[in-house]
CSV table of C-alpha atoms in Angstrom, one decimal:
chain,number,residue,atom,x,y,z
A,1,MET,CA,-34.0,-12.7,41.5
A,2,PRO,CA,-32.8,-14.2,38.2
A,3,ALA,CA,-32.4,-18.0,38.0
A,4,ALA,CA,-28.9,-19.3,37.8
A,5,ALA,CA,-27.8,-20.3,34.3
A,6,PRO,CA,-27.4,-24.0,33.9
A,7,ALA,CA,-23.8,-25.4,34.0
A,8,GLU,CA,-24.2,-27.1,30.6
A,9,PRO,CA,-23.2,-24.0,28.5
A,10,VAL,CA,-20.0,-23.7,30.6
A,11,ALA,CA,-19.3,-27.4,30.0
A,12,SER,CA,-20.0,-27.1,26.3
A,13,ILE,CA,-17.6,-24.1,26.1
A,14,ALA,CA,-14.9,-25.9,28.1
A,15,LEU,CA,-15.2,-28.9,25.8
A,16,GLU,CA,-14.9,-26.7,22.7
A,17,ILE,CA,-11.8,-25.1,24.1
A,18,ASP,CA,-10.3,-28.5,24.9
A,19,VAL,CA,-11.1,-29.8,21.4
A,20,GLN,CA,-9.6,-26.7,19.7
A,21,THR,CA,-6.5,-26.9,21.9
A,22,SER,CA,-6.0,-30.6,21.2
A,23,LEU,CA,-6.3,-29.9,17.4
A,24,ALA,CA,-3.8,-27.1,17.5
A,25,ILE,CA,-1.3,-29.2,19.5
A,26,SER,CA,-1.8,-32.1,17.0
A,27,ARG,CA,-1.2,-29.9,14.0
A,28,ALA,CA,1.9,-28.3,15.5
A,29,ALA,CA,3.3,-31.7,16.5
A,30,SER,CA,2.6,-33.1,13.0
A,31,ARG,CA,4.4,-30.1,11.4
A,32,ALA,CA,7.3,-30.4,13.8
A,33,VAL,CA,7.8,-34.2,13.1
A,34,CYS,CA,7.5,-33.6,9.4
A,35,ALA,CA,10.2,-30.9,9.6
A,36,ILE,CA,12.7,-33.3,11.1
A,37,SER,CA,13.3,-35.3,7.9
A,38,SER,CA,11.5,-36.9,4.9
A,39,ALA,CA,11.6,-40.2,6.8
A,40,ALA,CA,9.9,-38.6,9.8
A,41,GLN,CA,7.3,-37.1,7.5
A,42,ALA,CA,6.7,-40.5,5.9
A,43,ALA,CA,6.4,-42.2,9.3
A,44,MET,CA,3.9,-39.5,10.4
A,45,VAL,CA,1.8,-39.9,7.3
A,46,SER,CA,1.8,-43.6,7.6
A,47,ALA,CA,0.7,-43.5,11.2
A,48,LEU,CA,-2.1,-41.1,10.5
A,49,GLU,CA,-3.3,-43.2,7.5
A,50,LYS,CA,-3.3,-46.3,9.7
A,51,GLU,CA,-5.2,-44.5,12.4
A,52,ALA,CA,-7.7,-43.3,9.8
A,53,GLN,CA,-8.2,-46.9,8.7
A,54,ILE,CA,-8.8,-48.0,12.3
A,55,GLN,CA,-11.3,-45.2,12.9
A,56,HIS,CA,-13.1,-46.1,9.7
A,57,ALA,CA,-13.3,-49.7,10.7
A,58,HIS,CA,-14.9,-48.8,14.0
A,59,GLY,CA,-17.7,-47.4,11.9
A,60,GLY,CA,-20.5,-45.1,12.9
A,61,PRO,CA,-20.7,-41.4,12.3
A,62,VAL,CA,-17.9,-40.5,14.7
A,63,GLY,CA,-15.5,-43.1,13.4
A,64,GLU,CA,-16.2,-42.0,9.8
A,65,LEU,CA,-15.8,-38.3,10.6
A,66,VAL,CA,-12.5,-38.9,12.4
A,67,ALA,CA,-11.3,-41.0,9.5
A,68,ALA,CA,-12.2,-38.2,7.1
A,69,LEU,CA,-10.6,-35.5,9.2
A,70,LEU,CA,-7.4,-37.6,9.5
A,71,ALA,CA,-7.3,-38.2,5.7
A,72,GLY,CA,-7.6,-34.4,5.2
A,73,HIS,CA,-4.8,-33.8,7.6
A,74,VAL,CA,-2.6,-36.4,5.7
A,75,GLN,CA,-3.3,-34.5,2.5
A,76,ASP,CA,-2.1,-31.3,4.1
A,77,LEU,CA,1.1,-33.0,5.2
A,78,LYS,CA,2.0,-34.4,1.8
Protein backbone atom coordinates (compact mmCIF):
# COMPACT_ATOMS: atom_id res chain seq x y z
CA MET A 1 0.00 0.00 0.00
CA PRO A 2 1.57 3.36 -1.01
CA ALA A 3 2.29 5.85 1.72
CA ALA A 4 0.10 8.93 1.87
CA ALA A 5 1.68 12.04 0.38
CA PRO A 6 2.60 14.67 2.94
CA ALA A 7 0.21 17.61 3.31
CA GLU A 8 3.03 20.10 2.70
CA PRO A 9 2.76 20.11 -1.12
CA VAL A 10 -0.97 20.84 -0.81
CA ALA A 11 -0.27 23.71 1.59
CA SER A 12 2.39 25.04 -0.76
CA ILE A 13 0.02 24.94 -3.73
CA ALA A 14 -2.72 26.62 -1.68
CA LEU A 15 -0.32 29.36 -0.65
CA GLU A 16 0.75 29.92 -4.26
CA ILE A 17 -2.90 30.19 -5.31
CA ASP A 18 -3.58 32.68 -2.50
CA VAL A 19 -0.57 34.80 -3.47
CA GLN A 20 -1.46 34.84 -7.16
CA THR A 21 -5.09 35.69 -6.37
CA SER A 22 -4.04 38.52 -4.04
CA LEU A 23 -1.70 39.93 -6.67
CA ALA A 24 -4.39 39.81 -9.36
CA ILE A 25 -6.90 41.56 -7.10
CA SER A 26 -4.32 44.19 -6.18
CA ARG A 27 -3.46 44.91 -9.81
CA ALA A 28 -7.14 45.12 -10.77
CA ALA A 29 -7.91 47.45 -7.86
CA SER A 30 -4.95 49.66 -8.74
CA ARG A 31 -6.09 49.93 -12.36
CA ALA A 32 -9.66 50.68 -11.28
CA VAL A 33 -8.60 53.44 -8.89
CA CYS A 34 -6.30 54.96 -11.51
CA ALA A 35 -9.13 54.96 -14.05
CA ILE A 36 -11.29 57.14 -11.80
CA SER A 37 -9.24 60.30 -12.28
CA SER A 38 -5.73 61.66 -12.43
CA ALA A 39 -6.08 62.69 -8.77
CA ALA A 40 -7.03 59.13 -7.83
CA GLN A 41 -4.05 57.83 -9.79
CA ALA A 42 -1.73 60.27 -8.01
CA ALA A 43 -3.14 59.19 -4.63
CA MET A 44 -2.67 55.51 -5.50
CA VAL A 45 0.91 56.07 -6.67
CA SER A 46 1.69 58.10 -3.55
CA ALA A 47 0.25 55.43 -1.25
CA LEU A 48 2.21 52.68 -3.00
CA GLU A 49 5.44 54.70 -2.85
CA LYS A 50 4.91 55.30 0.89
CA GLU A 51 4.28 51.60 1.46
CA ALA A 52 7.44 50.75 -0.49
CA GLN A 53 9.41 53.08 1.80
CA ILE A 54 7.90 51.45 4.88
CA GLN A 55 8.73 47.98 3.62
CA HIS A 56 12.27 49.03 2.75
CA ALA A 57 12.69 50.50 6.24
CA HIS A 58 11.68 47.15 7.76
CA GLY A 59 14.71 45.75 5.99
CA GLY A 60 15.62 42.17 5.42
CA PRO A 61 15.18 40.21 2.24
CA VAL A 62 11.36 40.16 2.39
CA GLY A 63 11.02 43.89 3.07
CA GLU A 64 13.46 44.74 0.30
CA LEU A 65 11.75 42.39 -2.16
CA VAL A 66 8.30 43.80 -1.36
CA ALA A 67 9.66 47.35 -1.73
CA ALA A 68 11.14 46.49 -5.12
CA LEU A 69 7.91 44.85 -6.31
CA LEU A 70 5.88 47.86 -5.19
CA ALA A 71 8.29 50.22 -6.95
CA GLY A 72 7.87 48.20 -10.13
CA HIS A 73 4.09 48.34 -9.79
CA VAL A 74 4.27 52.13 -9.35
CA GLN A 75 6.24 52.40 -12.59
CA ASP A 76 3.54 50.39 -14.37
CA LEU A 77 0.89 52.81 -13.11
CA LYS A 78 2.71 55.96 -14.17
